[in-house]
Amino acid sequence: MPSYKLAARKYNAQDTVIEIPGPHNPVSIGAGYCTVIAGPCAVENHSDYIEIAQTLKSIGIHILRAGLYKPRTSPYSFKGLGGEGLKIVEEARQVTGLAVLTEVLDVRDIEDLYPHIDIFQIGSRNMQNFSLLEELGRTDKPVLLKRGLAATIEEWLLAAEYLLDRGNHKIILCERGIRTFEPYARNTVDIGAVPIIKHLSHLPILVDPSHATGRAEMVGPVAKAAVAAGADGLLVEVHQHPEAALSDGRQSLTPEQFRRLYAQIGKLAELEQRILQ
Ligand code: PEP
Ligand code: MN
């Protein structure tokens, strides 16, 4: 008997499919779909964000990254626009009709974010922030739960269990690489986690090839490997001018690189009759 119950495959023989209502049209994450969430690491300013949102919509995506509160290793790095950027995100959401995903670092921000965003993200560093898990477990919005920097799969599923146990069943897991002895890439991608999660749980799993590798040239190969391994989708960082990005430029794709990757992911999705979103 695994220590997690509601997250276990046994609890739900069918794969869970999460429907995100979105500002205009619903979008699904889970079995039968391959859902690609893309956008810059952080919302930096009004014009660049609206522009990239429109470009990504024209490429075909349905959900936009909207980083407002950025967890940075150094306190001197750009920490995001915070609540000040929320108006920009709401405008991008209304103008494009795309759903948005944003990371929440502090339980005190949930209420302000709630009306303007479609998916809450719990970042790696907060995977075991139990008060944040419990508070988001009480909301009715989907939550994307990233795997902790050094979390085992069981610890990750137990973190999901906190959300499920509080009543929120719209949980999406996201593998984003783990710490190993290998320093070349930012993290070591655990592709094996995808089939393991599919075996152990009914919850959908995405892979974030951007934070998992830290290197733009690795993003495409890892993204394709993830979808081939059965991931329900991807979370990819895209920036108009990666070299000038205020955070994570080194791992960001240009819109043109992303356009090519998205088309290739579409072909992989097609092999298994999955709908690319
Ligand atoms: C992010 O997606 O913006 C992020 C900070 O990722 P992670 O928590 O995986 O480092
Ligand atoms: Mn980032």
PDB file of C-alpha atoms and ligand atoms in Angstrom:
ATOM      1  CA  MET A   1       0.000   0.000   0.000  1.00  0.00           C
ATOM      2  CA  PRO A   2       1.650   3.259  -1.063  1.00  0.00           C
ATOM      3  CA  SER A   3       1.695   6.102   1.432  1.00  0.00           C
ATOM      4  CA  TYR A   4      -0.202   8.311  -1.021  1.00  0.00           C
ATOM      5  CA  LYS A   5      -3.779   7.289  -1.724  1.00  0.00           C
ATOM      6  CA  LEU A   6      -5.661   9.852  -3.798  1.00  0.00           C
ATOM      7  CA  ALA A   7      -2.673  10.283  -6.137  1.00  0.00           C
ATOM      8  CA  ALA A   8      -2.319   6.541  -6.654  1.00  0.00           C
ATOM      9  CA  ARG A   9      -3.173   4.821  -9.892  1.00  0.00           C
ATOM     10  CA  LYS A  10      -5.393   2.498  -7.855  1.00  0.00           C
ATOM     11  CA  TYR A  11      -7.633   5.392  -6.836  1.00  0.00           C
ATOM     12  CA  ASN A  12      -8.505   6.140 -10.455  1.00  0.00           C
ATOM     13  CA  ALA A  13      -8.020   3.531 -13.173  1.00  0.00           C
ATOM     14  CA  GLN A  14      -8.642   6.211 -15.836  1.00  0.00           C
ATOM     15  CA  ASP A  15      -6.032   8.886 -16.492  1.00  0.00           C
ATOM     16  CA  THR A  16      -7.184  12.184 -15.055  1.00  0.00           C
ATOM     17  CA  VAL A  17      -7.882  14.865 -17.660  1.00  0.00           C
ATOM     18  CA  ILE A  18      -7.992  18.414 -16.336  1.00  0.00           C
ATOM     19  CA  GLU A  19     -10.141  20.955 -18.096  1.00  0.00           C
ATOM     20  CA  ILE A  20      -8.970  24.549 -17.767  1.00  0.00           C
ATOM     21  CA  PRO A  21     -11.865  26.914 -18.571  1.00  0.00           C
ATOM     22  CA  GLY A  22      -9.538  29.714 -19.823  1.00  0.00           C
ATOM     23  CA  PRO A  23     -10.704  33.284 -20.498  1.00  0.00           C
ATOM     24  CA  HIS A  24     -12.542  32.305 -23.704  1.00  0.00           C
ATOM     25  CA  ASN A  25     -12.121  28.613 -24.600  1.00  0.00           C
ATOM     26  CA  PRO A  26     -11.426  25.545 -22.485  1.00  0.00           C
ATOM     27  CA  VAL A  27      -8.160  23.652 -22.830  1.00  0.00           C
ATOM     28  CA  SER A  28      -7.346  20.173 -21.549  1.00  0.00           C
ATOM     29  CA  ILE A  29      -4.320  18.567 -19.947  1.00  0.00           C
ATOM     30  CA  GLY A  30      -4.104  14.781 -19.690  1.00  0.00           C
ATOM     31  CA  ALA A  31      -4.828  11.647 -21.700  1.00  0.00           C
ATOM     32  CA  GLY A  32      -5.496  12.242 -25.387  1.00  0.00           C
ATOM     33  CA  TYR A  33      -3.785  15.642 -25.409  1.00  0.00           C
ATOM     34  CA  CYS A  34      -0.295  17.031 -25.684  1.00  0.00           C
ATOM     35  CA  THR A  35      -0.401  20.488 -24.119  1.00  0.00           C
ATOM     36  CA  VAL A  36       2.470  22.923 -24.566  1.00  0.00           C
ATOM     37  CA  ILE A  37       2.667  25.849 -22.161  1.00  0.00           C
ATOM     38  CA  ALA A  38       5.133  28.503 -23.318  1.00  0.00           C
ATOM     39  CA  GLY A  39       6.260  32.023 -22.570  1.00  0.00           C
ATOM     40  CA  PRO A  40       9.113  34.024 -21.152  1.00  0.00           C
ATOM     41  CA  CYS A  41      10.603  33.114 -17.783  1.00  0.00           C
ATOM     42  CA  ALA A  42       9.210  36.366 -16.411  1.00  0.00           C
ATOM     43  CA  VAL A  43       6.858  39.153 -17.473  1.00  0.00           C
ATOM     44  CA  GLU A  44       9.372  41.987 -17.972  1.00  0.00           C
ATOM     45  CA  ASN A  45       7.319  44.867 -19.383  1.00  0.00           C
ATOM     46  CA  HIS A  46       4.002  45.593 -21.086  1.00  0.00           C
ATOM     47  CA  SER A  47       4.980  45.760 -24.764  1.00  0.00           C
ATOM     48  CA  ASP A  48       7.308  42.733 -24.835  1.00  0.00           C
ATOM     49  CA  TYR A  49       4.822  40.551 -22.992  1.00  0.00           C
ATOM     50  CA  ILE A  50       1.834  41.434 -25.176  1.00  0.00           C
ATOM     51  CA  GLU A  51       3.991  40.906 -28.255  1.00  0.00           C
ATOM     52  CA  ILE A  52       5.305  37.478 -27.203  1.00  0.00           C
ATOM     53  CA  ALA A  53       1.806  36.406 -26.125  1.00  0.00           C
ATOM     54  CA  GLN A  54       0.462  37.240 -29.589  1.00  0.00           C
ATOM     55  CA  THR A  55       3.376  35.532 -31.328  1.00  0.00           C
ATOM     56  CA  LEU A  56       2.924  32.367 -29.269  1.00  0.00           C
ATOM     57  CA  LYS A  57      -0.793  32.363 -29.926  1.00  0.00           C
ATOM     58  CA  SER A  58      -0.109  32.618 -33.656  1.00  0.00           C
ATOM     59  CA  ILE A  59       2.201  29.578 -33.347  1.00  0.00           C
ATOM     60  CA  GLY A  60      -0.690  27.649 -31.841  1.00  0.00           C
ATOM     61  CA  ILE A  61      -0.293  27.405 -28.066  1.00  0.00           C
ATOM     62  CA  HIS A  62      -3.250  27.650 -25.678  1.00  0.00           C
ATOM     63  CA  ILE A  63      -1.563  28.371 -22.341  1.00  0.00           C
ATOM     64  CA  LEU A  64       0.941  31.104 -21.578  1.00  0.00           C
ATOM     65  CA  ARG A  65       3.637  31.266 -18.892  1.00  0.00           C
ATOM     66  CA  ALA A  66       3.168  34.401 -16.803  1.00  0.00           C
ATOM     67  CA  GLY A  67       6.035  34.666 -14.316  1.00  0.00           C
ATOM     68  CA  LEU A  68       5.329  37.458 -11.852  1.00  0.00           C
ATOM     69  CA  TYR A  69       6.933  36.276  -8.615  1.00  0.00           C
ATOM     70  CA  LYS A  70      10.315  34.767  -9.448  1.00  0.00           C
ATOM     71  CA  PRO A  71      12.186  32.592  -6.966  1.00  0.00           C
ATOM     72  CA  ARG A  72      15.815  33.660  -7.547  1.00  0.00           C
ATOM     73  CA  THR A  73      18.884  32.119  -5.992  1.00  0.00           C
ATOM     74  CA  SER A  74      20.407  35.553  -5.413  1.00  0.00           C
ATOM     75  CA  PRO A  75      18.368  38.288  -3.732  1.00  0.00           C
ATOM     76  CA  TYR A  76      20.030  40.785  -6.099  1.00  0.00           C
ATOM     77  CA  SER A  77      18.597  39.176  -9.251  1.00  0.00           C
ATOM     78  CA  PHE A  78      15.391  40.391 -10.961  1.00  0.00           C
ATOM     79  CA  LYS A  79      12.553  39.000  -8.860  1.00  0.00           C
ATOM     80  CA  GLY A  80       9.698  39.713 -11.227  1.00  0.00           C
ATOM     81  CA  LEU A  81       7.110  42.498 -11.387  1.00  0.00           C
ATOM     82  CA  GLY A  82       4.963  40.882  -8.684  1.00  0.00           C
ATOM     83  CA  GLY A  83       1.398  42.182  -8.316  1.00  0.00           C
ATOM     84  CA  GLU A  84       2.337  45.208 -10.433  1.00  0.00           C
ATOM     85  CA  GLY A  85       2.519  42.918 -13.474  1.00  0.00           C
ATOM     86  CA  LEU A  86      -0.916  41.435 -12.982  1.00  0.00           C
ATOM     87  CA  LYS A  87      -2.616  44.071 -15.171  1.00  0.00           C
ATOM     88  CA  ILE A  88      -0.257  43.200 -18.035  1.00  0.00           C
ATOM     89  CA  VAL A  89      -1.039  39.502 -17.642  1.00  0.00           C
ATOM     90  CA  GLU A  90      -4.797  40.132 -17.572  1.00  0.00           C
ATOM     91  CA  GLU A  91      -4.519  42.237 -20.721  1.00  0.00           C
ATOM     92  CA  ALA A  92      -2.521  39.508 -22.523  1.00  0.00           C
ATOM     93  CA  ARG A  93      -5.104  36.974 -21.388  1.00  0.00           C
ATOM     94  CA  GLN A  94      -8.030  39.018 -22.706  1.00  0.00           C
ATOM     95  CA  VAL A  95      -6.363  40.117 -25.936  1.00  0.00           C
ATOM     96  CA  THR A  96      -5.178  36.635 -26.907  1.00  0.00           C
ATOM     97  CA  GLY A  97      -7.775  34.456 -25.163  1.00  0.00           C
ATOM     98  CA  LEU A  98      -4.924  32.297 -23.857  1.00  0.00           C
ATOM     99  CA  ALA A  99      -5.096  30.775 -20.380  1.00  0.00           C
ATOM    100  CA  VAL A 100      -2.202  31.751 -18.104  1.00  0.00           C
ATOM    101  CA  LEU A 101      -0.051  29.908 -15.596  1.00  0.00           C
ATOM    102  CA  THR A 102       1.753  31.748 -12.827  1.00  0.00           C
ATOM    103  CA  GLU A 103       3.938  30.710  -9.911  1.00  0.00           C
ATOM    104  CA  VAL A 104       2.798  31.680  -6.456  1.00  0.00           C
ATOM    105  CA  LEU A 105       5.474  31.942  -3.779  1.00  0.00           C
ATOM    106  CA  ASP A 106       3.423  33.161  -0.845  1.00  0.00           C
ATOM    107  CA  VAL A 107      -0.027  32.210   0.449  1.00  0.00           C
ATOM    108  CA  ARG A 108      -0.778  35.937   0.891  1.00  0.00           C
ATOM    109  CA  ASP A 109      -0.744  36.433  -2.907  1.00  0.00           C
ATOM    110  CA  ILE A 110      -3.290  33.725  -3.771  1.00  0.00           C
ATOM    111  CA  GLU A 111      -6.356  35.937  -3.384  1.00  0.00           C
ATOM    112  CA  ASP A 112      -5.060  38.742  -5.633  1.00  0.00           C
ATOM    113  CA  LEU A 113      -3.891  36.319  -8.310  1.00  0.00           C
ATOM    114  CA  TYR A 114      -7.007  34.149  -8.237  1.00  0.00           C
ATOM    115  CA  PRO A 115      -9.350  36.107 -10.574  1.00  0.00           C
ATOM    116  CA  HIS A 116      -6.662  36.755 -13.188  1.00  0.00           C
ATOM    117  CA  ILE A 117      -4.932  33.436 -13.683  1.00  0.00           C
ATOM    118  CA  ASP A 118      -5.956  29.982 -14.853  1.00  0.00           C
ATOM    119  CA  ILE A 119      -3.334  27.670 -13.316  1.00  0.00           C
ATOM    120  CA  PHE A 120      -1.278  28.185 -10.158  1.00  0.00           C
ATOM    121  CA  GLN A 121       2.283  26.871 -10.256  1.00  0.00           C
ATOM    122  CA  ILE A 122       4.093  25.567  -7.209  1.00  0.00           C
ATOM    123  CA  GLY A 123       7.768  25.820  -8.090  1.00  0.00           C
ATOM    124  CA  SER A 124      10.462  23.310  -7.267  1.00  0.00           C
ATOM    125  CA  ARG A 125      11.669  25.202  -4.259  1.00  0.00           C
ATOM    126  CA  ASN A 126       8.207  25.101  -2.721  1.00  0.00           C
ATOM    127  CA  MET A 127       7.243  21.505  -3.445  1.00  0.00           C
ATOM    128  CA  GLN A 128       7.231  20.801   0.274  1.00  0.00           C
ATOM    129  CA  ASN A 129       5.931  24.174   1.432  1.00  0.00           C
ATOM    130  CA  PHE A 130       3.045  22.538   3.244  1.00  0.00           C
ATOM    131  CA  SER A 131       1.090  25.684   4.063  1.00  0.00           C
ATOM    132  CA  LEU A 132       1.177  26.696   0.376  1.00  0.00           C
ATOM    133  CA  LEU A 133       0.078  23.188  -0.620  1.00  0.00           C
ATOM    134  CA  GLU A 134      -2.801  23.229   1.859  1.00  0.00           C
ATOM    135  CA  GLU A 135      -3.953  26.695   0.841  1.00  0.00           C
ATOM    136  CA  LEU A 136      -3.916  25.893  -2.890  1.00  0.00           C
ATOM    137  CA  GLY A 137      -5.575  22.599  -2.048  1.00  0.00           C
ATOM    138  CA  ARG A 138      -8.564  24.651  -0.864  1.00  0.00           C
ATOM    139  CA  THR A 139      -8.980  26.501  -4.164  1.00  0.00           C
ATOM    140  CA  ASP A 140     -10.774  25.199  -7.229  1.00  0.00           C
ATOM    141  CA  LYS A 141      -8.105  26.251  -9.750  1.00  0.00           C
ATOM    142  CA  PRO A 142      -5.738  23.748 -11.352  1.00  0.00           C
ATOM    143  CA  VAL A 143      -2.290  23.542  -9.763  1.00  0.00           C
ATOM    144  CA  LEU A 144       0.907  22.598 -11.586  1.00  0.00           C
ATOM    145  CA  LEU A 145       3.211  20.997  -9.030  1.00  0.00           C
ATOM    146  CA  LYS A 146       6.866  20.924  -9.975  1.00  0.00           C
ATOM    147  CA  ARG A 147       9.148  18.226  -8.662  1.00  0.00           C
ATOM    148  CA  GLY A 148      11.486  19.475  -5.927  1.00  0.00           C
ATOM    149  CA  LEU A 149      15.172  20.003  -6.725  1.00  0.00           C
ATOM    150  CA  ALA A 150      16.100  16.823  -4.895  1.00  0.00           C
ATOM    151  CA  ALA A 151      12.749  15.165  -4.285  1.00  0.00           C
ATOM    152  CA  THR A 152      12.083  11.485  -4.750  1.00  0.00           C
ATOM    153  CA  ILE A 153       9.059  10.473  -6.781  1.00  0.00           C
ATOM    154  CA  GLU A 154       7.322   9.343  -3.604  1.00  0.00           C
ATOM    155  CA  GLU A 155       7.923  12.701  -1.892  1.00  0.00           C
ATOM    156  CA  TRP A 156       6.547  14.434  -4.989  1.00  0.00           C
ATOM    157  CA  LEU A 157       3.401  12.302  -5.036  1.00  0.00           C
ATOM    158  CA  LEU A 158       2.964  12.916  -1.316  1.00  0.00           C
ATOM    159  CA  ALA A 159       3.145  16.661  -1.979  1.00  0.00           C
ATOM    160  CA  ALA A 160       0.378  16.154  -4.588  1.00  0.00           C
ATOM    161  CA  GLU A 161      -1.516  14.212  -1.926  1.00  0.00           C
ATOM    162  CA  TYR A 162      -1.608  17.352   0.268  1.00  0.00           C
ATOM    163  CA  LEU A 163      -3.445  19.201  -2.509  1.00  0.00           C
ATOM    164  CA  LEU A 164      -5.778  16.300  -3.276  1.00  0.00           C
ATOM    165  CA  ASP A 165      -6.514  15.703   0.394  1.00  0.00           C
ATOM    166  CA  ARG A 166      -7.704  19.330   0.770  1.00  0.00           C
ATOM    167  CA  GLY A 167     -10.167  18.772  -2.077  1.00  0.00           C
ATOM    168  CA  ASN A 168      -8.347  20.085  -5.146  1.00  0.00           C
ATOM    169  CA  HIS A 169      -8.269  17.264  -7.679  1.00  0.00           C
ATOM    170  CA  LYS A 170      -6.992  19.364 -10.586  1.00  0.00           C
ATOM    171  CA  ILE A 171      -3.328  18.572 -10.123  1.00  0.00           C
ATOM    172  CA  ILE A 172      -0.733  18.493 -12.902  1.00  0.00           C
ATOM    173  CA  LEU A 173       2.758  17.176 -12.132  1.00  0.00           C
ATOM    174  CA  CYS A 174       5.819  18.694 -13.793  1.00  0.00           C
ATOM    175  CA  GLU A 175       9.261  17.081 -14.002  1.00  0.00           C
ATOM    176  CA  ARG A 176      11.931  19.794 -14.224  1.00  0.00           C
ATOM    177  CA  GLY A 177      15.171  17.967 -13.592  1.00  0.00           C
ATOM    178  CA  ILE A 178      16.839  16.998 -10.359  1.00  0.00           C
ATOM    179  CA  ARG A 179      20.205  17.642  -8.721  1.00  0.00           C
ATOM    180  CA  THR A 180      22.824  15.004  -9.360  1.00  0.00           C
ATOM    181  CA  PHE A 181      26.651  14.928  -9.323  1.00  0.00           C
ATOM    182  CA  GLU A 182      26.694  16.113 -12.968  1.00  0.00           C
ATOM    183  CA  PRO A 183      27.307  19.875 -13.243  1.00  0.00           C
ATOM    184  CA  TYR A 184      27.273  20.336 -17.052  1.00  0.00           C
ATOM    185  CA  ALA A 185      23.572  21.016 -17.469  1.00  0.00           C
ATOM    186  CA  ARG A 186      21.611  23.019 -14.903  1.00  0.00           C
ATOM    187  CA  ASN A 187      19.876  19.840 -13.715  1.00  0.00           C
ATOM    188  CA  THR A 188      19.645  16.204 -14.776  1.00  0.00           C
ATOM    189  CA  VAL A 189      16.430  15.425 -16.628  1.00  0.00           C
ATOM    190  CA  ASP A 190      14.678  12.383 -15.229  1.00  0.00           C
ATOM    191  CA  ILE A 191      12.862  11.162 -18.342  1.00  0.00           C
ATOM    192  CA  GLY A 192      12.251   7.884 -16.536  1.00  0.00           C
ATOM    193  CA  ALA A 193      10.030   9.760 -14.111  1.00  0.00           C
ATOM    194  CA  VAL A 194       7.415  10.034 -16.893  1.00  0.00           C
ATOM    195  CA  PRO A 195       6.650   6.304 -17.269  1.00  0.00           C
ATOM    196  CA  ILE A 196       7.105   5.820 -13.526  1.00  0.00           C
ATOM    197  CA  ILE A 197       4.449   8.462 -12.779  1.00  0.00           C
ATOM    198  CA  LYS A 198       2.161   6.940 -15.417  1.00  0.00           C
ATOM    199  CA  HIS A 199       2.526   3.604 -13.638  1.00  0.00           C
ATOM    200  CA  LEU A 200       2.089   4.925 -10.100  1.00  0.00           C
ATOM    201  CA  SER A 201      -0.491   7.669 -10.625  1.00  0.00           C
ATOM    202  CA  HIS A 202      -3.468   8.788 -12.706  1.00  0.00           C
ATOM    203  CA  LEU A 203      -2.331  12.433 -12.645  1.00  0.00           C
ATOM    204  CA  PRO A 204      -1.085  14.128 -15.835  1.00  0.00           C
ATOM    205  CA  ILE A 205       2.620  14.888 -16.083  1.00  0.00           C
ATOM    206  CA  LEU A 206       4.369  17.611 -18.067  1.00  0.00           C
ATOM    207  CA  VAL A 207       8.113  18.078 -18.542  1.00  0.00           C
ATOM    208  CA  ASP A 208       9.926  21.427 -18.372  1.00  0.00           C
ATOM    209  CA  PRO A 209      12.965  21.011 -20.637  1.00  0.00           C
ATOM    210  CA  SER A 210      14.036  24.625 -20.011  1.00  0.00           C
ATOM    211  CA  HIS A 211      14.712  24.540 -16.263  1.00  0.00           C
ATOM    212  CA  ALA A 212      15.720  20.882 -16.531  1.00  0.00           C
ATOM    213  CA  THR A 213      18.679  21.702 -18.777  1.00  0.00           C
ATOM    214  CA  GLY A 214      19.446  25.421 -18.451  1.00  0.00           C
ATOM    215  CA  ARG A 215      20.692  25.367 -22.072  1.00  0.00           C
ATOM    216  CA  ALA A 216      18.646  26.372 -25.106  1.00  0.00           C
ATOM    217  CA  GLU A 217      20.443  23.853 -27.342  1.00  0.00           C
ATOM    218  CA  MET A 218      19.231  21.003 -25.114  1.00  0.00           C
ATOM    219  CA  VAL A 219      15.599  22.104 -24.930  1.00  0.00           C
ATOM    220  CA  GLY A 220      14.434  20.637 -28.264  1.00  0.00           C
ATOM    221  CA  PRO A 221      16.005  17.180 -27.871  1.00  0.00           C
ATOM    222  CA  VAL A 222      14.764  16.841 -24.283  1.00  0.00           C
ATOM    223  CA  ALA A 223      11.289  18.132 -25.177  1.00  0.00           C
ATOM    224  CA  LYS A 224      10.968  15.525 -27.934  1.00  0.00           C
ATOM    225  CA  ALA A 225      12.279  12.760 -25.665  1.00  0.00           C
ATOM    226  CA  ALA A 226       9.732  13.758 -23.007  1.00  0.00           C
ATOM    227  CA  VAL A 227       6.767  13.616 -25.383  1.00  0.00           C
ATOM    228  CA  ALA A 228       8.033  10.343 -26.891  1.00  0.00           C
ATOM    229  CA  ALA A 229       8.243   8.950 -23.337  1.00  0.00           C
ATOM    230  CA  GLY A 230       4.564   9.757 -22.790  1.00  0.00           C
ATOM    231  CA  ALA A 231       4.567  13.185 -21.143  1.00  0.00           C
ATOM    232  CA  ASP A 232       1.201  14.933 -21.411  1.00  0.00           C
ATOM    233  CA  GLY A 233       2.914  18.121 -22.530  1.00  0.00           C
ATOM    234  CA  LEU A 234       5.692  20.622 -21.951  1.00  0.00           C
ATOM    235  CA  LEU A 235       6.525  23.889 -20.219  1.00  0.00           C
ATOM    236  CA  VAL A 236       8.947  25.858 -22.394  1.00  0.00           C
ATOM    237  CA  GLU A 237      10.616  29.249 -21.988  1.00  0.00           C
ATOM    238  CA  VAL A 238      10.534  31.508 -25.061  1.00  0.00           C
ATOM    239  CA  HIS A 239      11.898  35.063 -25.307  1.00  0.00           C
ATOM    240  CA  GLN A 240      12.147  37.522 -28.238  1.00  0.00           C
ATOM    241  CA  HIS A 241      15.751  38.330 -27.316  1.00  0.00           C
ATOM    242  CA  PRO A 242      17.130  35.609 -25.073  1.00  0.00           C
ATOM    243  CA  GLU A 243      20.469  37.406 -24.729  1.00  0.00           C
ATOM    244  CA  ALA A 244      18.692  40.395 -23.162  1.00  0.00           C
ATOM    245  CA  ALA A 245      16.269  38.441 -20.923  1.00  0.00           C
ATOM    246  CA  LEU A 246      16.156  39.531 -17.287  1.00  0.00           C
ATOM    247  CA  SER A 247      16.115  35.883 -16.207  1.00  0.00           C
ATOM    248  CA  ASP A 248      16.941  32.513 -17.755  1.00  0.00           C
ATOM    249  CA  GLY A 249      17.964  33.836 -21.189  1.00  0.00           C
ATOM    250  CA  ARG A 250      20.535  31.047 -21.555  1.00  0.00           C
ATOM    251  CA  GLN A 251      17.767  28.447 -21.695  1.00  0.00           C
ATOM    252  CA  SER A 252      15.162  30.448 -23.608  1.00  0.00           C
ATOM    253  CA  LEU A 253      14.232  29.635 -27.209  1.00  0.00           C
ATOM    254  CA  THR A 254      13.590  32.351 -29.759  1.00  0.00           C
ATOM    255  CA  PRO A 255      10.064  32.391 -31.226  1.00  0.00           C
ATOM    256  CA  GLU A 256      11.463  30.890 -34.470  1.00  0.00           C
ATOM    257  CA  GLN A 257      13.173  28.034 -32.617  1.00  0.00           C
ATOM    258  CA  PHE A 258       9.969  27.432 -30.694  1.00  0.00           C
ATOM    259  CA  ARG A 259       7.873  27.447 -33.873  1.00  0.00           C
ATOM    260  CA  ARG A 260      10.004  24.637 -35.318  1.00  0.00           C
ATOM    261  CA  LEU A 261       9.910  22.647 -32.091  1.00  0.00           C
ATOM    262  CA  TYR A 262       6.127  23.020 -31.772  1.00  0.00           C
ATOM    263  CA  ALA A 263       5.669  21.627 -35.287  1.00  0.00           C
ATOM    264  CA  GLN A 264       7.898  18.646 -34.459  1.00  0.00           C
ATOM    265  CA  ILE A 265       6.036  18.009 -31.202  1.00  0.00           C
ATOM    266  CA  GLY A 266       2.838  18.008 -33.259  1.00  0.00           C
ATOM    267  CA  LYS A 267       4.177  15.117 -35.347  1.00  0.00           C
ATOM    268  CA  LEU A 268       5.093  13.146 -32.232  1.00  0.00           C
ATOM    269  CA  ALA A 269       1.642  13.771 -30.758  1.00  0.00           C
ATOM    270  CA  GLU A 270       0.058  12.603 -34.003  1.00  0.00           C
ATOM    271  CA  LEU A 271       1.826   9.226 -33.760  1.00  0.00           C
ATOM    272  CA  GLU A 272      -0.369   8.479 -30.751  1.00  0.00           C
ATOM    273  CA  GLN A 273      -3.462  10.304 -31.956  1.00  0.00           C
ATOM    274  CA  ARG A 274      -3.012  12.959 -29.317  1.00  0.00           C
ATOM    275  CA  ILE A 275      -4.367  16.454 -29.834  1.00  0.00           C
ATOM    276  CA  LEU A 276      -1.658  19.105 -29.750  1.00  0.00           C
ATOM    277  CA  GLN A 277      -2.683  22.195 -27.816  1.00  0.00           C
TER     278      GLN A 277
HETATM  279  C1  PEP B   1       9.759  28.545 -13.304  1.00  0.00           C
HETATM  280  O1  PEP B   1       9.106  27.715 -13.971  1.00  0.00           O
HETATM  281  O2  PEP B   1       9.639  29.759 -13.474  1.00  0.00           O
HETATM  282  C2  PEP B   1      10.718  28.077 -12.280  1.00  0.00           C
HETATM  283  C3  PEP B   1      11.304  28.911 -11.436  1.00  0.00           C
HETATM  284  O3  PEP B   1      10.949  26.754 -12.325  1.00  0.00           O
HETATM  285  P1  PEP B   1      11.515  25.748 -11.203  1.00  0.00           P
HETATM  286  O4  PEP B   1      10.656  25.898  -9.996  1.00  0.00           O
HETATM  287  O5  PEP B   1      11.380  24.429 -11.883  1.00  0.00           O
HETATM  288  O6  PEP B   1      12.951  26.115 -10.967  1.00  0.00           O
HETATM  289 MN    MN B   2      12.872  30.484 -15.641  1.00  0.00          MN
END
